[in-house]
């Protein structure tokens, strides 16, 4: 891995780097070494997944292929798994530092589990999760109110505070779990690195009610460990023309010293998606330069206006390779440099 980092730095000698590090565990980590630390369904059966998802059919996986490749996922609350992740990252950073590469590393981006975005796709009733749920209650309520987590019903509408309180608490815990794991790893990285860096995470849609959304506002803005969030809209919520536009409280991010990085997960004519034209709009595919410029400038303008950032997600290794696209990206970057050079505006919202 450090060889790949060095090759990337050699190819882009004027760039600084945010390292993307996946926290997925080895296939035999649970079954062979830590059977008590695996993600467990309410019926006691383990949760199986592959690298990228625990859902059959996701990313085109077929049932027979999934069954051949699947392995038991670690619980987010597994201490053994967290310590393994820390050891691997410590080794990467130590070697990078020995080669002098750390001077150009300015951040770490943590990824893993479903779609790399730590989305919780099923409740966890493992022993580590139950123990963590009790610790979470002690911190929140001063005592353990529900020694065992309740049955979780994703289809139930929670309207009765007295009857639904246990399930609401368990859902909050499940959404907090992956973030708490990343905070733990982030604190370790910061202590190991020996210099100031930023650390961020992916999130599959922020601040929503479902488990998949995985993150609420308060833990993020109060975090002492996670500095930036990358949370592009899921595909069904993308709008043609502004496909990766976001509706999050960017002014509050800035007020709390946090950053939002928009992921420009865009498709273009230079790497056609091979689908129908209506579906291509849904996938945010620009069919020509004017369409690209319109989308690109709307998205970058939203981030510039709020002093936030973005990166380009080239999923197909070819979406942005066209000379016209490269030229437009360069012009937006030049505008960004002029924008950063301007004197900051002193006005702040009153609320």
Short mmCIF file of C-alpha atoms in Angstrom, two decimals:
data_model
loop_
_atom_site.label_atom_id
_atom_site.label_comp_id
_atom_site.label_asym_id
_atom_site.label_seq_id
_atom_site.Cartn_x
_atom_site.Cartn_y
_atom_site.Cartn_z
CA UNK A 1 0.00 0.00 0.00
CA UNK A 2 2.79 2.46 0.84
CA UNK A 3 4.30 1.71 -2.58
CA UNK A 4 1.00 2.85 -4.13
CA UNK A 5 1.07 6.04 -2.06
CA UNK A 6 4.62 6.73 -3.20
CA UNK A 7 3.70 6.09 -6.86
CA UNK A 8 0.74 8.49 -6.58
CA UNK A 9 2.94 11.19 -5.08
CA UNK A 10 5.49 10.70 -7.84
CA UNK A 11 2.74 11.09 -10.46
CA UNK A 12 1.40 14.28 -8.83
CA UNK A 13 4.50 16.02 -7.41
CA UNK A 14 2.69 19.28 -6.56
CA UNK A 15 -0.23 17.71 -4.72
CA UNK A 16 -0.99 17.13 -1.07
CA UNK A 17 -2.82 13.93 -0.16
CA UNK A 18 -5.74 12.70 1.91
CA UNK A 19 -5.27 8.95 2.30
CA UNK A 20 -8.38 6.81 1.90
CA UNK A 21 -8.09 3.85 4.29
CA UNK A 22 -10.60 1.01 4.34
CA UNK A 23 -11.36 -0.51 7.73
CA UNK A 24 -12.71 -3.81 6.41
CA UNK A 25 -11.48 -6.88 8.25
CA UNK A 26 -9.86 -10.00 6.74
CA UNK A 27 -12.27 -12.73 5.67
CA UNK A 28 -11.36 -15.10 8.51
CA UNK A 29 -11.05 -12.46 11.23
CA UNK A 30 -14.28 -13.45 13.01
CA UNK A 31 -14.83 -17.08 12.11
CA UNK A 32 -11.26 -18.19 12.81
CA UNK A 33 -9.95 -15.75 15.41
CA UNK A 34 -12.78 -13.87 17.17
CA UNK A 35 -16.09 -15.80 16.92
CA UNK A 36 -17.63 -13.85 19.83
CA UNK A 37 -17.04 -10.50 18.12
CA UNK A 38 -19.17 -11.03 15.01
CA UNK A 39 -22.21 -8.99 14.01
CA UNK A 40 -25.27 -10.97 15.12
CA UNK A 41 -28.93 -10.81 14.11
CA UNK A 42 -31.68 -10.99 16.71
CA UNK A 43 -32.25 -14.69 15.99
CA UNK A 44 -28.62 -15.39 16.85
CA UNK A 45 -27.51 -15.91 13.25
CA UNK A 46 -24.37 -14.06 12.10
CA UNK A 47 -24.52 -11.24 9.57
CA UNK A 48 -22.65 -12.23 6.42
CA UNK A 49 -21.24 -9.79 3.91
CA UNK A 50 -18.60 -9.29 1.27
CA UNK A 51 -16.20 -6.40 0.76
CA UNK A 52 -18.67 -3.64 -0.06
CA UNK A 53 -22.04 -4.88 1.16
CA UNK A 54 -24.08 -7.36 3.14
CA UNK A 55 -26.94 -7.24 0.64
CA UNK A 56 -27.29 -9.88 -2.07
CA UNK A 57 -27.64 -8.13 -5.40
CA UNK A 58 -25.80 -4.98 -4.38
CA UNK A 59 -23.16 -3.94 -6.92
CA UNK A 60 -24.46 -6.67 -9.21
CA UNK A 61 -23.62 -9.57 -6.89
CA UNK A 62 -25.49 -12.79 -7.60
CA UNK A 63 -26.82 -15.03 -4.85
CA UNK A 64 -24.48 -17.94 -5.62
CA UNK A 65 -21.44 -15.66 -5.87
CA UNK A 66 -22.39 -13.87 -2.65
CA UNK A 67 -22.65 -17.16 -0.74
CA UNK A 68 -19.26 -18.29 -1.97
CA UNK A 69 -17.54 -15.03 -1.03
CA UNK A 70 -19.43 -13.95 2.10
CA UNK A 71 -17.88 -13.94 5.56
CA UNK A 72 -19.07 -12.86 9.02
CA UNK A 73 -18.72 -9.12 9.52
CA UNK A 74 -17.26 -7.82 12.79
CA UNK A 75 -19.51 -5.85 15.08
CA UNK A 76 -18.89 -2.11 15.04
CA UNK A 77 -18.45 -2.51 18.80
CA UNK A 78 -15.80 -5.22 18.55
CA UNK A 79 -12.72 -4.11 20.49
CA UNK A 80 -10.63 -6.81 18.80
CA UNK A 81 -11.50 -5.46 15.38
CA UNK A 82 -10.81 -1.85 16.38
CA UNK A 83 -7.39 -2.78 17.73
CA UNK A 84 -6.60 -4.70 14.53
CA UNK A 85 -7.53 -1.65 12.42
CA UNK A 86 -5.33 0.57 14.60
CA UNK A 87 -2.36 -1.78 14.21
CA UNK A 88 -2.71 -1.85 10.42
CA UNK A 89 -2.96 1.95 10.17
CA UNK A 90 -0.03 2.35 12.56
CA UNK A 91 2.07 0.16 10.25
CA UNK A 92 1.08 2.15 7.17
CA UNK A 93 1.84 5.51 8.78
CA UNK A 94 5.12 4.28 10.25
CA UNK A 95 6.40 3.13 6.86
CA UNK A 96 5.16 6.30 5.15
CA UNK A 97 7.00 8.37 7.76
CA UNK A 98 10.18 6.31 7.28
CA UNK A 99 10.10 7.09 3.56
CA UNK A 100 9.46 10.79 4.14
CA UNK A 101 6.00 10.64 2.58
CA UNK A 102 4.23 12.01 5.64
CA UNK A 103 5.19 15.57 4.72
CA UNK A 104 2.63 15.52 1.89
CA UNK A 105 -0.12 13.70 3.80
CA UNK A 106 -2.59 16.23 5.21
CA UNK A 107 -5.52 13.99 6.06
CA UNK A 108 -7.03 10.54 6.47
CA UNK A 109 -10.40 9.45 5.11
CA UNK A 110 -11.89 6.41 6.85
CA UNK A 111 -14.06 4.01 4.87
CA UNK A 112 -15.51 0.54 5.32
CA UNK A 113 -18.51 -1.77 5.56
CA UNK A 114 -21.55 -1.19 3.34
CA UNK A 115 -20.53 0.76 0.23
CA UNK A 116 -17.49 1.93 2.16
CA UNK A 117 -19.75 4.36 4.00
CA UNK A 118 -20.33 2.58 7.30
CA UNK A 119 -24.06 2.41 6.63
CA UNK A 120 -25.85 0.24 9.19
CA UNK A 121 -28.00 -2.15 7.17
CA UNK A 122 -29.20 -4.36 10.06
CA UNK A 123 -29.39 -4.06 13.86
CA UNK A 124 -26.59 -5.73 15.82
CA UNK A 125 -27.37 -7.99 18.78
CA UNK A 126 -23.85 -9.35 19.31
CA UNK A 127 -22.25 -9.51 22.75
CA UNK A 128 -19.97 -6.53 22.01
CA UNK A 129 -22.96 -4.51 20.76
CA UNK A 130 -25.09 -5.30 23.82
CA UNK A 131 -22.22 -4.32 26.14
CA UNK A 132 -21.69 -1.10 24.17
CA UNK A 133 -25.44 -0.36 24.27
CA UNK A 134 -25.33 -0.58 28.07
CA UNK A 135 -22.31 1.76 28.24
CA UNK A 136 -24.08 4.16 25.90
CA UNK A 137 -27.13 4.21 28.24
CA UNK A 138 -24.93 4.88 31.26
CA UNK A 139 -23.39 7.87 29.51
CA UNK A 140 -26.75 9.17 28.29
CA UNK A 141 -29.09 8.39 31.21
CA UNK A 142 -26.72 7.76 34.11
CA UNK A 143 -27.93 4.16 34.35
CA UNK A 144 -28.78 1.11 32.26
CA UNK A 145 -32.51 1.29 31.51
CA UNK A 146 -32.68 -1.62 29.06
CA UNK A 147 -30.12 -4.36 29.78
CA UNK A 148 -31.04 -6.10 26.53
CA UNK A 149 -31.85 -4.26 23.31
CA UNK A 150 -35.45 -4.39 22.08
CA UNK A 151 -36.67 -5.96 18.86
CA UNK A 152 -36.03 -3.50 16.07
CA UNK A 153 -38.76 -2.97 13.46
CA UNK A 154 -37.59 -0.76 10.60
CA UNK A 155 -41.16 -0.45 9.25
CA UNK A 156 -42.70 0.72 12.51
CA UNK A 157 -43.57 4.40 12.86
CA UNK A 158 -42.39 5.56 16.27
CA UNK A 159 -45.03 7.92 17.62
CA UNK A 160 -45.66 6.92 21.26
CA UNK A 161 -42.81 8.19 23.49
CA UNK A 162 -43.68 5.91 26.39
CA UNK A 163 -44.10 2.73 24.35
CA UNK A 164 -41.39 3.36 21.77
CA UNK A 165 -38.66 4.85 23.95
CA UNK A 166 -36.54 1.68 24.10
CA UNK A 167 -36.61 1.22 20.33
CA UNK A 168 -35.79 4.91 19.75
CA UNK A 169 -32.83 4.62 22.13
CA UNK A 170 -31.59 1.46 20.41
CA UNK A 171 -31.90 3.10 17.00
CA UNK A 172 -29.90 6.11 18.21
CA UNK A 173 -27.25 3.75 19.52
CA UNK A 174 -27.09 1.84 16.23
CA UNK A 175 -26.65 5.08 14.27
CA UNK A 176 -23.98 6.24 16.73
CA UNK A 177 -22.02 2.95 16.71
CA UNK A 178 -20.04 3.30 13.45
CA UNK A 179 -19.27 6.93 14.24
CA UNK A 180 -17.97 6.01 17.70
CA UNK A 181 -15.72 3.37 16.12
CA UNK A 182 -14.30 5.91 13.69
CA UNK A 183 -13.74 8.45 16.48
CA UNK A 184 -11.78 5.81 18.39
CA UNK A 185 -9.59 5.02 15.37
CA UNK A 186 -9.23 8.74 14.49
CA UNK A 187 -7.90 9.60 17.96
CA UNK A 188 -5.34 6.82 17.60
CA UNK A 189 -4.28 8.08 14.16
CA UNK A 190 -3.86 11.64 15.41
CA UNK A 191 -1.70 10.51 18.32
CA UNK A 192 0.42 8.29 16.05
CA UNK A 193 0.92 10.72 13.20
CA UNK A 194 2.84 13.35 15.12
CA UNK A 195 1.57 16.35 13.16
CA UNK A 196 -1.65 18.24 12.53
CA UNK A 197 -3.93 16.47 10.05
CA UNK A 198 -7.65 16.36 9.28
CA UNK A 199 -9.66 13.15 9.56
CA UNK A 200 -13.00 12.48 7.93
CA UNK A 201 -15.53 9.83 7.09
CA UNK A 202 -17.98 8.81 4.42
CA UNK A 203 -21.64 8.68 5.30
CA UNK A 204 -24.52 7.40 3.21
CA UNK A 205 -26.83 10.41 3.48
CA UNK A 206 -26.46 12.39 6.72
CA UNK A 207 -29.04 13.17 9.39
CA UNK A 208 -31.85 10.94 8.08
CA UNK A 209 -34.09 8.79 10.23
CA UNK A 210 -33.09 5.43 8.79
CA UNK A 211 -30.21 3.32 10.06
CA UNK A 212 -28.57 3.67 6.66
CA UNK A 213 -28.15 7.42 7.18
CA UNK A 214 -25.80 6.50 10.01
CA UNK A 215 -25.13 9.96 11.42
CA UNK A 216 -26.95 12.69 13.31
CA UNK A 217 -25.80 16.27 13.63
CA UNK A 218 -24.93 16.61 17.32
CA UNK A 219 -22.30 13.84 17.60
CA UNK A 220 -20.50 15.18 14.53
CA UNK A 221 -20.29 18.84 15.51
CA UNK A 222 -19.25 17.92 19.06
CA UNK A 223 -16.63 15.41 17.96
CA UNK A 224 -13.02 16.00 19.01
CA UNK A 225 -11.80 13.46 16.44
CA UNK A 226 -13.66 13.74 13.12
CA UNK A 227 -13.10 16.98 11.18
CA UNK A 228 -14.91 16.54 7.88
CA UNK A 229 -17.82 14.63 6.44
CA UNK A 230 -18.36 13.31 2.90
CA UNK A 231 -22.04 12.53 2.38
CA UNK A 232 -23.37 12.70 -1.16
CA UNK A 233 -27.08 11.92 -1.73
CA UNK A 234 -28.02 8.31 -2.46
CA UNK A 235 -29.02 7.72 -6.09
CA UNK A 236 -32.83 7.81 -5.64
CA UNK A 237 -32.56 11.30 -4.12
CA UNK A 238 -30.46 12.84 -6.88
CA UNK A 239 -31.96 15.49 -9.12
CA UNK A 240 -30.92 15.92 -12.78
CA UNK A 241 -28.88 19.08 -13.24
CA UNK A 242 -27.80 19.26 -9.63
CA UNK A 243 -27.37 15.56 -8.96
CA UNK A 244 -24.97 15.81 -6.03
CA UNK A 245 -26.44 18.93 -4.50
CA UNK A 246 -26.77 18.70 -0.74
CA UNK A 247 -29.25 19.95 1.83
CA UNK A 248 -27.28 20.03 5.04
CA UNK A 249 -26.66 22.90 7.50
CA UNK A 250 -23.36 24.03 6.01
CA UNK A 251 -23.35 27.29 8.01
CA UNK A 252 -23.52 25.23 11.21
CA UNK A 253 -20.64 23.08 10.03
CA UNK A 254 -18.52 26.19 9.70
CA UNK A 255 -19.68 27.64 13.02
CA UNK A 256 -18.50 24.48 14.78
CA UNK A 257 -15.17 24.29 12.96
CA UNK A 258 -16.22 21.36 10.78
CA UNK A 259 -15.99 20.87 7.02
CA UNK A 260 -18.26 19.26 4.48
CA UNK A 261 -16.59 17.81 1.38
CA UNK A 262 -19.03 17.15 -1.44
CA UNK A 263 -18.26 14.10 -3.50
CA UNK A 264 -18.77 14.92 -7.18
CA UNK A 265 -19.89 11.42 -8.14
CA UNK A 266 -20.62 12.53 -11.70
CA UNK A 267 -20.72 10.66 -15.00
CA UNK A 268 -19.83 12.14 -18.39
CA UNK A 269 -19.85 11.40 -22.09
CA UNK A 270 -16.20 10.39 -21.80
CA UNK A 271 -17.08 7.21 -19.90
CA UNK A 272 -20.65 6.41 -20.85
CA UNK A 273 -22.60 4.44 -18.28
CA UNK A 274 -24.06 2.10 -20.90
CA UNK A 275 -27.62 2.64 -19.76
CA UNK A 276 -30.78 4.32 -21.08
CA UNK A 277 -30.90 8.11 -21.42
CA UNK A 278 -33.52 8.62 -18.65
CA UNK A 279 -31.47 6.50 -16.28
CA UNK A 280 -28.30 8.34 -17.27
CA UNK A 281 -29.87 11.60 -16.01
CA UNK A 282 -30.65 9.88 -12.72
CA UNK A 283 -27.00 8.83 -12.51
CA UNK A 284 -25.98 12.48 -13.08
CA UNK A 285 -24.38 11.78 -16.45
CA UNK A 286 -23.43 14.90 -18.45
CA UNK A 287 -24.06 14.17 -22.13
CA UNK A 288 -22.12 17.19 -23.44
CA UNK A 289 -19.96 20.09 -22.25
CA UNK A 290 -22.78 22.61 -21.58
CA UNK A 291 -24.56 20.02 -19.43
CA UNK A 292 -21.30 19.27 -17.60
CA UNK A 293 -20.56 22.96 -16.99
CA UNK A 294 -24.06 23.60 -15.67
CA UNK A 295 -23.90 20.77 -13.14
CA UNK A 296 -20.24 21.29 -12.23
CA UNK A 297 -20.62 25.00 -11.52
CA UNK A 298 -23.84 24.67 -9.55
CA UNK A 299 -22.21 22.11 -7.27
CA UNK A 300 -18.88 23.88 -6.86
CA UNK A 301 -20.65 27.22 -6.37
CA UNK A 302 -22.66 25.81 -3.46
CA UNK A 303 -19.46 24.66 -1.76
CA UNK A 304 -17.58 27.90 -2.48
CA UNK A 305 -20.41 30.03 -1.12
CA UNK A 306 -20.20 28.16 2.18
CA UNK A 307 -16.38 27.86 2.35
CA UNK A 308 -16.58 24.10 2.01
CA UNK A 309 -14.77 21.75 -0.36
CA UNK A 310 -15.21 18.87 -2.78
CA UNK A 311 -13.43 16.08 -4.57
CA UNK A 312 -14.06 14.31 -7.86
CA UNK A 313 -15.03 10.66 -7.63
CA UNK A 314 -13.87 8.99 -10.83
CA UNK A 315 -15.65 5.68 -10.36
CA UNK A 316 -14.86 4.40 -13.87
CA UNK A 317 -11.27 5.71 -14.08
CA UNK A 318 -12.34 7.71 -17.11
CA UNK A 319 -15.25 10.06 -16.38
CA UNK A 320 -13.11 13.21 -16.31
CA UNK A 321 -10.48 12.31 -18.89
CA UNK A 322 -11.80 14.46 -21.73
CA UNK A 323 -9.74 17.59 -22.49
CA UNK A 324 -12.83 19.85 -22.31
CA UNK A 325 -13.73 18.50 -18.87
CA UNK A 326 -10.16 18.94 -17.66
CA UNK A 327 -10.17 22.52 -18.94
CA UNK A 328 -13.39 23.33 -17.11
CA UNK A 329 -12.12 21.79 -13.86
CA UNK A 330 -8.97 23.94 -14.18
CA UNK A 331 -11.06 27.10 -14.67
CA UNK A 332 -13.16 26.36 -11.59
CA UNK A 333 -10.01 25.69 -9.56
CA UNK A 334 -8.56 29.02 -10.67
CA UNK A 335 -11.78 30.76 -9.60
CA UNK A 336 -11.50 28.93 -6.28
CA UNK A 337 -7.97 30.26 -5.75
CA UNK A 338 -9.15 33.83 -6.39
CA UNK A 339 -12.07 33.27 -4.03
CA UNK A 340 -9.76 32.08 -1.24
CA UNK A 341 -7.56 35.16 -1.70
CA UNK A 342 -10.46 37.52 -0.99
CA UNK A 343 -10.86 39.18 2.39
CA UNK A 344 -13.35 37.18 4.51
CA UNK A 345 -16.79 38.70 5.01
CA UNK A 346 -17.47 39.54 8.66
CA UNK A 347 -21.23 39.01 8.46
CA UNK A 348 -22.64 36.07 10.38
CA UNK A 349 -26.23 34.79 10.66
CA UNK A 350 -28.03 35.81 13.82
CA UNK A 351 -29.51 32.35 14.36
#
